[in-house]
Coordinates of C-alpha atoms and ligand atoms in Angstrom, one line a residue:
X1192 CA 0.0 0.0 0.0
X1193 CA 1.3 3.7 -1.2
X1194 CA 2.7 5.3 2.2
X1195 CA 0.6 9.1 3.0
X1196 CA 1.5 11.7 4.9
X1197 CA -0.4 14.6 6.3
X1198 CA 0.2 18.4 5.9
X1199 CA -1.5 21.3 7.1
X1200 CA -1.5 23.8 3.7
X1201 CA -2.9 27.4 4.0
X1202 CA -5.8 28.2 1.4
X1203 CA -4.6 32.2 1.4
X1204 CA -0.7 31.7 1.0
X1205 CA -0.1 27.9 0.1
X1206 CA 2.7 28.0 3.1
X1207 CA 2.4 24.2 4.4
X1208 CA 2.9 23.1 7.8
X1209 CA 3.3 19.8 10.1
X1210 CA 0.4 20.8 13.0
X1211 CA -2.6 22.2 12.5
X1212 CA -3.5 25.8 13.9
X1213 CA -6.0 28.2 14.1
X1214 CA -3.7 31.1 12.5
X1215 CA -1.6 30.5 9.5
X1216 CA 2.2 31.2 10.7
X1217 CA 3.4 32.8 7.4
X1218 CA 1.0 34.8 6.7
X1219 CA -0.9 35.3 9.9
X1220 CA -4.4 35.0 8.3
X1221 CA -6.7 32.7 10.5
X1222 CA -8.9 29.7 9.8
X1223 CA -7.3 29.2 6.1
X1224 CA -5.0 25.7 7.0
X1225 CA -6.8 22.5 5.2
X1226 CA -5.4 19.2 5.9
X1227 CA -3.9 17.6 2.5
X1228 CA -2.7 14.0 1.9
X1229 CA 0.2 13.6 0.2
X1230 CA 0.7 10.5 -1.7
X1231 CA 4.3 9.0 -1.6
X1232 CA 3.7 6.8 -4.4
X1233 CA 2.7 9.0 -7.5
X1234 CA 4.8 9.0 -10.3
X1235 CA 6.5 11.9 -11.4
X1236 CA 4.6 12.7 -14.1
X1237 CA 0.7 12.0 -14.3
X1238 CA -0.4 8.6 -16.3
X1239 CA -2.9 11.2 -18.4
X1240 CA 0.4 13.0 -19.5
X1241 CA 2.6 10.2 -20.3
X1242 CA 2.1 10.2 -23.3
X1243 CA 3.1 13.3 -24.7
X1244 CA 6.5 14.2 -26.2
X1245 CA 9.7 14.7 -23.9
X1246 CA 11.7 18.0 -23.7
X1247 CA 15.2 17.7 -25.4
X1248 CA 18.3 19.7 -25.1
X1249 CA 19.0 22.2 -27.3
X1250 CA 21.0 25.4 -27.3
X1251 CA 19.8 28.6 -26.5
X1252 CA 21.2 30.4 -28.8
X1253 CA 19.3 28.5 -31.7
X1254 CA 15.8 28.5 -30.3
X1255 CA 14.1 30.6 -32.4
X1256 CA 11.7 33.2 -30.4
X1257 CA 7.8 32.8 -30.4
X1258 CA 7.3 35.9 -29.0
X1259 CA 6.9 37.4 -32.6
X1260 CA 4.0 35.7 -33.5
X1261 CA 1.4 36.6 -31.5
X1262 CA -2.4 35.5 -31.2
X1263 CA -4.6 38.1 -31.3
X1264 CA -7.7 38.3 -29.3
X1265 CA -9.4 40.9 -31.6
X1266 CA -9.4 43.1 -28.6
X1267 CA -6.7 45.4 -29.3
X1268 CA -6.8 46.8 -25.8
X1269 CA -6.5 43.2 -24.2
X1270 CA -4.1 42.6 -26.6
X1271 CA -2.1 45.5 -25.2
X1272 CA -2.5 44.6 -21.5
X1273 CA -1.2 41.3 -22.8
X1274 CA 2.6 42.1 -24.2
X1275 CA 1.1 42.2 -27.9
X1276 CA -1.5 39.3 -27.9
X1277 CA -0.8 35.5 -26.3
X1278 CA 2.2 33.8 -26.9
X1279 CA 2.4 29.9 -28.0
X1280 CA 2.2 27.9 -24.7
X1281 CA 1.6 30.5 -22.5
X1282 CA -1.0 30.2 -19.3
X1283 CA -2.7 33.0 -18.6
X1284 CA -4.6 33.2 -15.4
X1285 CA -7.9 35.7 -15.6
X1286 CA -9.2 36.5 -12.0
X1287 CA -12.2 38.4 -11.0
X1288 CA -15.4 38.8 -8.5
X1289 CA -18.5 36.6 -10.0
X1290 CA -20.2 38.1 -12.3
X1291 CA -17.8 40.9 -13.3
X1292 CA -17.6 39.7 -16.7
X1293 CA -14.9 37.1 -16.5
X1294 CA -16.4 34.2 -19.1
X1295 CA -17.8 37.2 -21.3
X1296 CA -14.3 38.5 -21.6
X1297 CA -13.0 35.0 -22.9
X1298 CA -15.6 34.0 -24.9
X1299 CA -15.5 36.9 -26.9
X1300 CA -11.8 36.9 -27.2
X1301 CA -12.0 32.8 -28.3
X1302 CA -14.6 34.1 -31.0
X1303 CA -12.0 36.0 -32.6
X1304 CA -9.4 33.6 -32.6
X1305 CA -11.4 30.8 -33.2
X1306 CA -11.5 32.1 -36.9
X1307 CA -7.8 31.2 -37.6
X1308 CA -7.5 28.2 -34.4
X1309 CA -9.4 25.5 -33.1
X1310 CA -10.2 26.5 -29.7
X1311 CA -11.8 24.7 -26.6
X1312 CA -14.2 26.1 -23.5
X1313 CA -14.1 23.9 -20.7
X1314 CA -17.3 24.9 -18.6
X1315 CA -17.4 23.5 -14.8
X1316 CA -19.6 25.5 -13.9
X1317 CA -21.8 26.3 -16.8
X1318 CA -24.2 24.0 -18.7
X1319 CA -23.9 24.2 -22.8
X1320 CA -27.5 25.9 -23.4
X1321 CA -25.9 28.8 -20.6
X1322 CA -22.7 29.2 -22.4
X1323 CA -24.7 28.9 -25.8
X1324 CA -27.1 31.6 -25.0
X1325 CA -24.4 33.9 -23.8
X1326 CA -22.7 33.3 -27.6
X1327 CA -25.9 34.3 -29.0
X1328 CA -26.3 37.4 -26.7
X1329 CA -23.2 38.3 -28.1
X1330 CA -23.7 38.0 -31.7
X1331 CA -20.8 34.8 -32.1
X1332 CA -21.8 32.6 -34.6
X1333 CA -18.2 30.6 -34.9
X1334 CA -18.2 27.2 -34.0
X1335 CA -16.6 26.5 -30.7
X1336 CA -15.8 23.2 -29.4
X1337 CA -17.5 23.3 -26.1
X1338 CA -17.5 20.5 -23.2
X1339 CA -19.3 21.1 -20.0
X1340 CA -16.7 18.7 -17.7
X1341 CA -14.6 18.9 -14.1
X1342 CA -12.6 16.2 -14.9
X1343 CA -9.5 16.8 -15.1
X1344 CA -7.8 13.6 -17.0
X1345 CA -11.0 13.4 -19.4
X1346 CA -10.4 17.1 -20.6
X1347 CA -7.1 16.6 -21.3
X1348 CA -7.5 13.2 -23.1
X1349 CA -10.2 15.2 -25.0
X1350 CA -7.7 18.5 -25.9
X1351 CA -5.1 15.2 -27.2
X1352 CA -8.2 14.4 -29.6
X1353 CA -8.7 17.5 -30.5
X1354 CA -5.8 19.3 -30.4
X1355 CA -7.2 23.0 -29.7
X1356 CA -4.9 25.8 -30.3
X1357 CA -6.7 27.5 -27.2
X1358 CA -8.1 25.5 -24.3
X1359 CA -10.0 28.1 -22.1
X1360 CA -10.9 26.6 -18.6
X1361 CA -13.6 27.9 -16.7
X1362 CA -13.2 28.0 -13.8
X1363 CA -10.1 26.2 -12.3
X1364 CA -11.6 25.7 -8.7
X1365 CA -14.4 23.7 -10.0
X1366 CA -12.0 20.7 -11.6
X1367 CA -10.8 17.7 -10.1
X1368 CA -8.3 15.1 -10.9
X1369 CA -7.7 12.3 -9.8
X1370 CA -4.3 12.4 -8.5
X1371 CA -5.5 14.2 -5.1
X1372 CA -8.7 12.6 -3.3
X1373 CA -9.3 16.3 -1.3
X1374 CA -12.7 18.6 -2.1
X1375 CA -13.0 20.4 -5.2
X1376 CA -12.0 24.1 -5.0
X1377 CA -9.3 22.8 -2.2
X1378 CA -6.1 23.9 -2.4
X1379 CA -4.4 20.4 -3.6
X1380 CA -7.2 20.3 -6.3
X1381 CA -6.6 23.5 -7.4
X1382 CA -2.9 23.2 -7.5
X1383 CA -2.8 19.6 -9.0
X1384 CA -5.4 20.5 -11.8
X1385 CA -3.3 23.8 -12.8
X1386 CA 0.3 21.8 -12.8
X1387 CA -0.7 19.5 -15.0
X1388 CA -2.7 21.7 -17.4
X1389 CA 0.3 23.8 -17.2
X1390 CA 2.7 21.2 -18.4
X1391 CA 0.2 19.7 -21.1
X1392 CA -0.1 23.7 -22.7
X1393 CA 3.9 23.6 -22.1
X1394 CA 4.4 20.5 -24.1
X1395 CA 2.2 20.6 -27.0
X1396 CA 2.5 24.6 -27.4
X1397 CA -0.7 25.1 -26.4
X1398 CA -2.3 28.6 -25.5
X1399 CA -4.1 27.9 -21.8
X1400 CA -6.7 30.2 -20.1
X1401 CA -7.8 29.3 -16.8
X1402 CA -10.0 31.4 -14.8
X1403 CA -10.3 32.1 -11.4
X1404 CA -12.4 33.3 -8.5
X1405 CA -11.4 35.4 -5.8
X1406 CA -11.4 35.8 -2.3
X1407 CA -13.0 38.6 -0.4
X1408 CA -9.7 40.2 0.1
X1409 CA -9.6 40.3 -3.7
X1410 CA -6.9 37.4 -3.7
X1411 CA -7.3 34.6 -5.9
X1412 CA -9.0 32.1 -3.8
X1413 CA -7.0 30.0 -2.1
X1414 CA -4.2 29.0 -4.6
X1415 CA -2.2 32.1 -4.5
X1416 CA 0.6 29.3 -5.6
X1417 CA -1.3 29.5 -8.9
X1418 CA 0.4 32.9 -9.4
X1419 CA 3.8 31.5 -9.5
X1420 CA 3.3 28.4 -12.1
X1421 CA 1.2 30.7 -14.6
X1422 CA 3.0 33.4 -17.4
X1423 CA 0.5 36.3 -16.7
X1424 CA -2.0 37.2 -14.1
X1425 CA -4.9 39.5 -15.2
X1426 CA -7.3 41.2 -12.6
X1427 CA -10.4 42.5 -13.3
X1428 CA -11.3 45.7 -10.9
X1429 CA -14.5 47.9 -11.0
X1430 CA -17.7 47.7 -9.2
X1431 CA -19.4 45.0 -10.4
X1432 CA -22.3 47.2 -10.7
X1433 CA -21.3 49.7 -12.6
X1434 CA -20.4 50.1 -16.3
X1435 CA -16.8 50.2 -16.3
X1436 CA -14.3 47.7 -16.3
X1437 CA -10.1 47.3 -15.8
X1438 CA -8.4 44.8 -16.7
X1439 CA -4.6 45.2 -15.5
X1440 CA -2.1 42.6 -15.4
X1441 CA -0.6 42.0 -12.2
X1442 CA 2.0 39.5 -13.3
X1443 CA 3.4 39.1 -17.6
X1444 CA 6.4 37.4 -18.3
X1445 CA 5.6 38.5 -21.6
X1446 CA 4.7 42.2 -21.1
X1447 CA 5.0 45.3 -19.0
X1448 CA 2.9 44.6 -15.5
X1449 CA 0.5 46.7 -14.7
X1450 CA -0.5 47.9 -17.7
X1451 CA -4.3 47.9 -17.8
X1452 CA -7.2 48.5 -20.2
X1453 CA -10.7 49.5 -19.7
X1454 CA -13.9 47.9 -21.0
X1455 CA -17.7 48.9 -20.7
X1456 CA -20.2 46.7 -20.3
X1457 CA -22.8 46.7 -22.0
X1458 CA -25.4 44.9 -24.2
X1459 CA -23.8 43.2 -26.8
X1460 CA -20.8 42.1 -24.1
X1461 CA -17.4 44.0 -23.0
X1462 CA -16.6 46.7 -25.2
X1463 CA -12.9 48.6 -25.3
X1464 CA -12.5 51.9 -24.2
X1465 CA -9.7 53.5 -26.3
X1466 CA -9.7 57.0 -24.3
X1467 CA -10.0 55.9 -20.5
X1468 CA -8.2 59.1 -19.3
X1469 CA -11.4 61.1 -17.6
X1470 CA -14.3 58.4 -17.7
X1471 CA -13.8 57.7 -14.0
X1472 CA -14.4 61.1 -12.7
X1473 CA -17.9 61.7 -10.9
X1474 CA -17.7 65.0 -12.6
X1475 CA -19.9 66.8 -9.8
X1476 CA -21.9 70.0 -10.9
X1477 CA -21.3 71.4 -7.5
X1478 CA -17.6 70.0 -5.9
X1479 CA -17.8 69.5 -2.5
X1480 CA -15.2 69.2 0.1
X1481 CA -12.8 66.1 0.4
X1482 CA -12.5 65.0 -3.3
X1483 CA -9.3 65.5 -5.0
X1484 CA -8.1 63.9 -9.1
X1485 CA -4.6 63.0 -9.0
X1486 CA -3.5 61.7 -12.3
X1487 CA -1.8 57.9 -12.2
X1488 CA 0.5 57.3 -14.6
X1489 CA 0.8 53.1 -14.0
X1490 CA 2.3 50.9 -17.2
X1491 CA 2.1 53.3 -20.2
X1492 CA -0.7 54.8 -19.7
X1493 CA -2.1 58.5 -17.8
X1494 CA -5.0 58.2 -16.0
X1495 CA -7.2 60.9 -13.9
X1496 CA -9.0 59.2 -11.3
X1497 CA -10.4 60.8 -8.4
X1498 CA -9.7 60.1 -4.5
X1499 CA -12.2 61.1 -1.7
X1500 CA -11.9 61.2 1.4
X1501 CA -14.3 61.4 4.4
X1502 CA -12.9 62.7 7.7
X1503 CA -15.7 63.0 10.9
X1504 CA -16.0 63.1 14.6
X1505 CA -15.1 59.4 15.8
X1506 CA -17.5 58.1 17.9
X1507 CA -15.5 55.4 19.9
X1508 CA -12.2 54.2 18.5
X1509 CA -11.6 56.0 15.1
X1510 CA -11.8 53.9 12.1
X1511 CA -9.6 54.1 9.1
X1512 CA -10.9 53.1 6.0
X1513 CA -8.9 52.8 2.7
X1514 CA -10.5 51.4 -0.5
X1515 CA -8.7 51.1 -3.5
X1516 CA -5.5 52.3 -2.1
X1517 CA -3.4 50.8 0.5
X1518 CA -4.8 50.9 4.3
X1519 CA -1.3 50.7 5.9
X1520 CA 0.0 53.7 4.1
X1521 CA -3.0 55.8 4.9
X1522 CA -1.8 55.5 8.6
X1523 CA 1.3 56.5 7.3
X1524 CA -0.6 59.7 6.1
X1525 CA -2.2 60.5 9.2
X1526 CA 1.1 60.4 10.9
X1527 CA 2.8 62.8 8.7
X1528 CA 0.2 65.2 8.1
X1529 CA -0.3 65.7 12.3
X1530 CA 4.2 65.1 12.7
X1531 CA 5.0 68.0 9.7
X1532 CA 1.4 70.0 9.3
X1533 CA 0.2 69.9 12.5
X1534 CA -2.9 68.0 11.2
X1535 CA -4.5 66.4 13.8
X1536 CA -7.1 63.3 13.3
X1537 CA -6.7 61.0 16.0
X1538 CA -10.2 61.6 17.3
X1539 CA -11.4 61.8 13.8
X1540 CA -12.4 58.4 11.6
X1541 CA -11.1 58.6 8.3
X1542 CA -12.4 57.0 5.0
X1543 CA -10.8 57.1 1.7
X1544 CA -12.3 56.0 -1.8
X1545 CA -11.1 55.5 -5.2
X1546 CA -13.6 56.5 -7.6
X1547 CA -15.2 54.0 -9.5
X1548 CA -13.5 50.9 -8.0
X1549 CA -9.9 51.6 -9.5
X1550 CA -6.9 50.2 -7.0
X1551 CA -4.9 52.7 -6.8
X1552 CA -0.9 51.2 -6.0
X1553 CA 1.3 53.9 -6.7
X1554 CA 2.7 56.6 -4.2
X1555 CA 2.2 59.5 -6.4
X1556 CA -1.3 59.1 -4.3
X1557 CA 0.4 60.2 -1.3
X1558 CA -0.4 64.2 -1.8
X1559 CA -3.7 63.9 -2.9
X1560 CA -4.7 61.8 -0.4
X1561 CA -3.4 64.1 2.1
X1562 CA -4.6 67.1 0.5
X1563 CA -8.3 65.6 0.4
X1564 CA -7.8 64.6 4.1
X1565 CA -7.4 68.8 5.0
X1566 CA -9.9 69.3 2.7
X1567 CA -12.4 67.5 4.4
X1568 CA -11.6 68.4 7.9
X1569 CA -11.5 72.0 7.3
X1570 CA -14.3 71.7 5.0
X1571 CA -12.6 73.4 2.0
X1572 CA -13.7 72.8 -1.3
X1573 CA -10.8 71.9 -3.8
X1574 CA -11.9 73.3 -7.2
X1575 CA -12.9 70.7 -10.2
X1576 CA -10.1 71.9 -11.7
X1577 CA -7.5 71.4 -9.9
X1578 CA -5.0 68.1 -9.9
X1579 CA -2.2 66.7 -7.6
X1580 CA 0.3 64.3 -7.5
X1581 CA 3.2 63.6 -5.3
X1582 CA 5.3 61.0 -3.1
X1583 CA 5.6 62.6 0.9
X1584 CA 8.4 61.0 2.1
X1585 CA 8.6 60.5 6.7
X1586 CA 9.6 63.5 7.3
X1587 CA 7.2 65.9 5.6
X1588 CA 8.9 66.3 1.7
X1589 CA 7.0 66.0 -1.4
X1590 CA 9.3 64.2 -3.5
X1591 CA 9.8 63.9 -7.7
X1592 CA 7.3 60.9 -9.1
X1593 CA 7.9 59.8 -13.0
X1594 CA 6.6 60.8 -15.5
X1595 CA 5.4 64.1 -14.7
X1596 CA 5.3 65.9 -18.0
X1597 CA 3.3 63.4 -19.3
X1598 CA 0.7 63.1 -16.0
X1599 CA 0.8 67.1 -16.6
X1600 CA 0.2 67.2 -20.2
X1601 CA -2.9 64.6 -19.9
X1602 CA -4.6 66.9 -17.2
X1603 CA -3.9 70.0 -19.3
X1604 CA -5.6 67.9 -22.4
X1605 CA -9.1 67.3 -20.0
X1606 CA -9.2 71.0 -19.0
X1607 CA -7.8 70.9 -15.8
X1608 CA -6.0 74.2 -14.6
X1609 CA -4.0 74.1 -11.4
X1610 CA -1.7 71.2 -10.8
X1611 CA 0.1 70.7 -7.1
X1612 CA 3.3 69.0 -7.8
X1613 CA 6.4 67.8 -6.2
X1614 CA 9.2 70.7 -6.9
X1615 CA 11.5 68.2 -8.0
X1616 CA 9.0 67.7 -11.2
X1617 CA 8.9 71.7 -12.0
X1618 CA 8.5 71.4 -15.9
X1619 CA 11.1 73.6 -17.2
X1620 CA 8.5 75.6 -19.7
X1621 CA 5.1 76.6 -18.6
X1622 CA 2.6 74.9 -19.6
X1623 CA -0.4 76.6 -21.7
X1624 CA -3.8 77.1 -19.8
X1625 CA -2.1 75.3 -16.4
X1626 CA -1.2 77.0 -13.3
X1627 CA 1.9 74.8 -11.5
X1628 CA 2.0 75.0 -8.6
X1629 CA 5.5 73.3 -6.8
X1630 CA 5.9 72.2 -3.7
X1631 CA 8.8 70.9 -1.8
X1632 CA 6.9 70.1 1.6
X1633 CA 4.0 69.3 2.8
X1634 CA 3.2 72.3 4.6
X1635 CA 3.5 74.5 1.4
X1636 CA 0.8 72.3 -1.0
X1637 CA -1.7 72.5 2.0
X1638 CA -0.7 76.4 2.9
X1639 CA -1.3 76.9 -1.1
X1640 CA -4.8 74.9 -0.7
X1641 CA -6.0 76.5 3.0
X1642 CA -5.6 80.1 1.3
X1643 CA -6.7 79.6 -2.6
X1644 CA -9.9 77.2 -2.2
Ligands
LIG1465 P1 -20.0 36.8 -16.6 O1 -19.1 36.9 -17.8 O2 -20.9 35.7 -16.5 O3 -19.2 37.0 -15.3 P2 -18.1 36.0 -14.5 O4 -17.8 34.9 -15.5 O5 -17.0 36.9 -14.2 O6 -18.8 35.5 -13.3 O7 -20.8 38.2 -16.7 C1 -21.9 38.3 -16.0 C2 -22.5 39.7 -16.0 O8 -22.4 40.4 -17.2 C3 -24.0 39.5 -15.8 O9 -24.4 40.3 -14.7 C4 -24.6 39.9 -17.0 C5 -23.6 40.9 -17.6 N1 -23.7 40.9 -19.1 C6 -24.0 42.1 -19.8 O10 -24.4 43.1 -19.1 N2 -24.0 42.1 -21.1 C7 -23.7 41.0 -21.9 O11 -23.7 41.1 -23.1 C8 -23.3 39.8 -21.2 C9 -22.9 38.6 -21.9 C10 -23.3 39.8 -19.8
LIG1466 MG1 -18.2 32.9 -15.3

């Protein structure tokens, strides 16, 4: 009889351990270890991959590169948030909330390629009349080769068959193989089922796209470890209820990372946005106090999004609240802004937003955040007009972000006419219709904001 041994592996982090316990010791989240059998006696490689060819040697030097010949989605703007379109036998993995627009996304991309490929959609959690009607919703007549299945070895014994160009699989936490005897959706199940897809799309060249849910904390549920094995992460971001959605790629081996694009949602399916820049502004008739646009400038592409912020009598301990930007630095903020400005909010909660469910990684935010944080408390209204953008370093300087002709040009393109800047990114011309105004600390872009708004 094969020999088994028991393991404790975290669902959040993958980290594996000997004991159970209530909190996981790597990454300190709690209730997330699952116990996991590990068999001693499986073979290296899995019988339902045996058969395909070995790797052989060769020299580097004469491999010829694949990255030339791209497969288009017929999204352009995916294409671009891709490196140039998907390379031959490369996994992407496409993660998302339900119903944000995941399957859409790939089916309509599969369409399009579908007219030059063969390609397969592996449904686990859709029957074929649901996936149908969605292909009639959005106007795809091509045929697709379709199989509603979870598992594992018979969907790769059927891509053998039919050797797809494309295998799409939706969703990877639904499969199972056979090789682990846990829950579907567990973390060996999910791990298992994406090595050895991995290695089949490795082997015979093929493209793989697995999709994936995602956690409440917006990581991929449970098999972070997926992250590592895959060429390129995409994330969709954007309330799920409103019109607009990003796609940005968080990992590319084949691209620039966080490069996004933005899609609308709408009837006929997801279509591109070419111009993004201004969409996600609320564009208020009448501003009111605490709302700031900074511009972002993250891949290759400017961006105005707008940041609020909410500051109020605490009532109790005071809450900080950060969505779409990062909720440690904002009590980095705080601390500044009372340490160099004499700001005080310790008896105040504070909420920040990102408008229109953008994350928001960069520490260009840093100024605008603070600057919407004094203009709440002091209930000062920042004019529509007027843009920020700026690192603020520990002890109280703005300091030079890059890119800042460029973030400066875009704003001056949507109208905007007063920009706050770091002094480090004075632009060495004026700029025509824009008022810059440069500041080295802290003090100075929130005296310039107390006395002109
Ligand atoms: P879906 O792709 O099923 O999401 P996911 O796979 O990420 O769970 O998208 C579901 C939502 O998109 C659903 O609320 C309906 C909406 N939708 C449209 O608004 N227009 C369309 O053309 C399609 C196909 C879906
Ligand atoms: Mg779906």
């Amino acid at each position: 009889m094969a020999k088994t041994k028991i393991e404790f592996v975290c669902r959040e982090c993958g980290s594996s351990h000997h004991q159970w316990a209530g909190q996981c010791l790597d990454c300190k989240e709690w209730n997330t270890l699952e116990e996991v059998v590990i068999s001693q006696a499986t073979s290296s490689k899995p019988e339902s991959l045996k058969d395909l060819p070995s790797s052989k040697v060769q020299n580097l030097s004469e491999i010829k590169s694949q990255n030339s010949n791209r497969l288009s989605t017929g999204l352009s703007e995916l294409d671009r948030t891709l490196g140039g379109g998907l390379v031959d036998g490369s996994v992407v993995l496409i993660g998302g909330d339900p119903g944000i627009g995941k399957s859409t996304l790939i089916l309509q991309a599969i369409a399009a390629i579908n007219a030059s490929s063969t390609t397969l959609y592996v449904s686990g959690e859709e029957s074929a009349e649901q996936v149908s009607d969605r292909a009639i919703r959005l106007g795809i007549k091509e045929d697709i080769l379709f199989i509603g299945e979870t598992h594992l070895e018979k969907i790769i014994k059927i891509s053998k068959d039919t050797r797809p160009k494309v295998i799409v699989i939706d969703s990877i936490q639904t499969m199972v193989t056979d090789l682990s005897n846990s829950a579907p959706g567990s973390v060996t199940q999910v791990r298992d089922c994406a090595a050895q897809l991995t290695q089949y799309a490795k082997q015979t060249n093929t493209i793989l796209l697995m999709i994936g849910h995602v956690t409440k904390g917006g990581a991929l549920a449970g098999p972070r470890i997926l992250e590592h094995m895959v060429d390129a992460v995409l994330y969709f971001e954007g309330d799920a209820g409103g019109r607009y959605r990003i796609i940005r790629a968080v990992k590319n081996r084949f691209g620039a990372v966080n490069e996004i694009s933005v899609f609308a949602m709408g009837e006929k399916g997801l279509q591109q946005v070419s111009n993004p820049s201004s969409i996600f502004l609320s564009n208020q008739e009448n501003p009111s106090s605490g709302s700031m646009v900074m511009v972002t400038r993250e891949a290759t592409r400017p961006l105005l999004v707008e940041i609020q912020a909410l500051v109020d009598q605490a009532n109790g301990t005071p809450k900080r609240v950060s969505v779409g930007l990062d909720q440690n630095r904002l009590s980095l903020q705080l601390a500044i802004l009372h340490k160099h400005s004499g700001i005080a909010t310790f008896d105040q909660d504070v909420f920040i937003n990102v408008v229109g469910g953008i994350k928001v990684s960069e520490t260009a935010s840093d100024l605008v955040v603070m600057l919407a944080i004094v203009s709440s408390l002091r209930d000062k209204v920042i004019p529509s007009k007027w843009i920020a953008f700026g690192e603020v370093g520990l002890t109280g300087e703005v300091r030079p972000v890059y890119n800042s002709m460029e973030r400066l040009s875009e704003a001056q393109k949507q109208g905007f006419e007063v920009a706050i800047i770091p002094k480090g990114n004075a632009p060495k011309k004026p700029i025509k219709g824009m008022k810059v105004v440069t500041a080295g600390y802290l003090y100075q872009a929130i005296q310039y904001l107390l006395e002109n708004s």
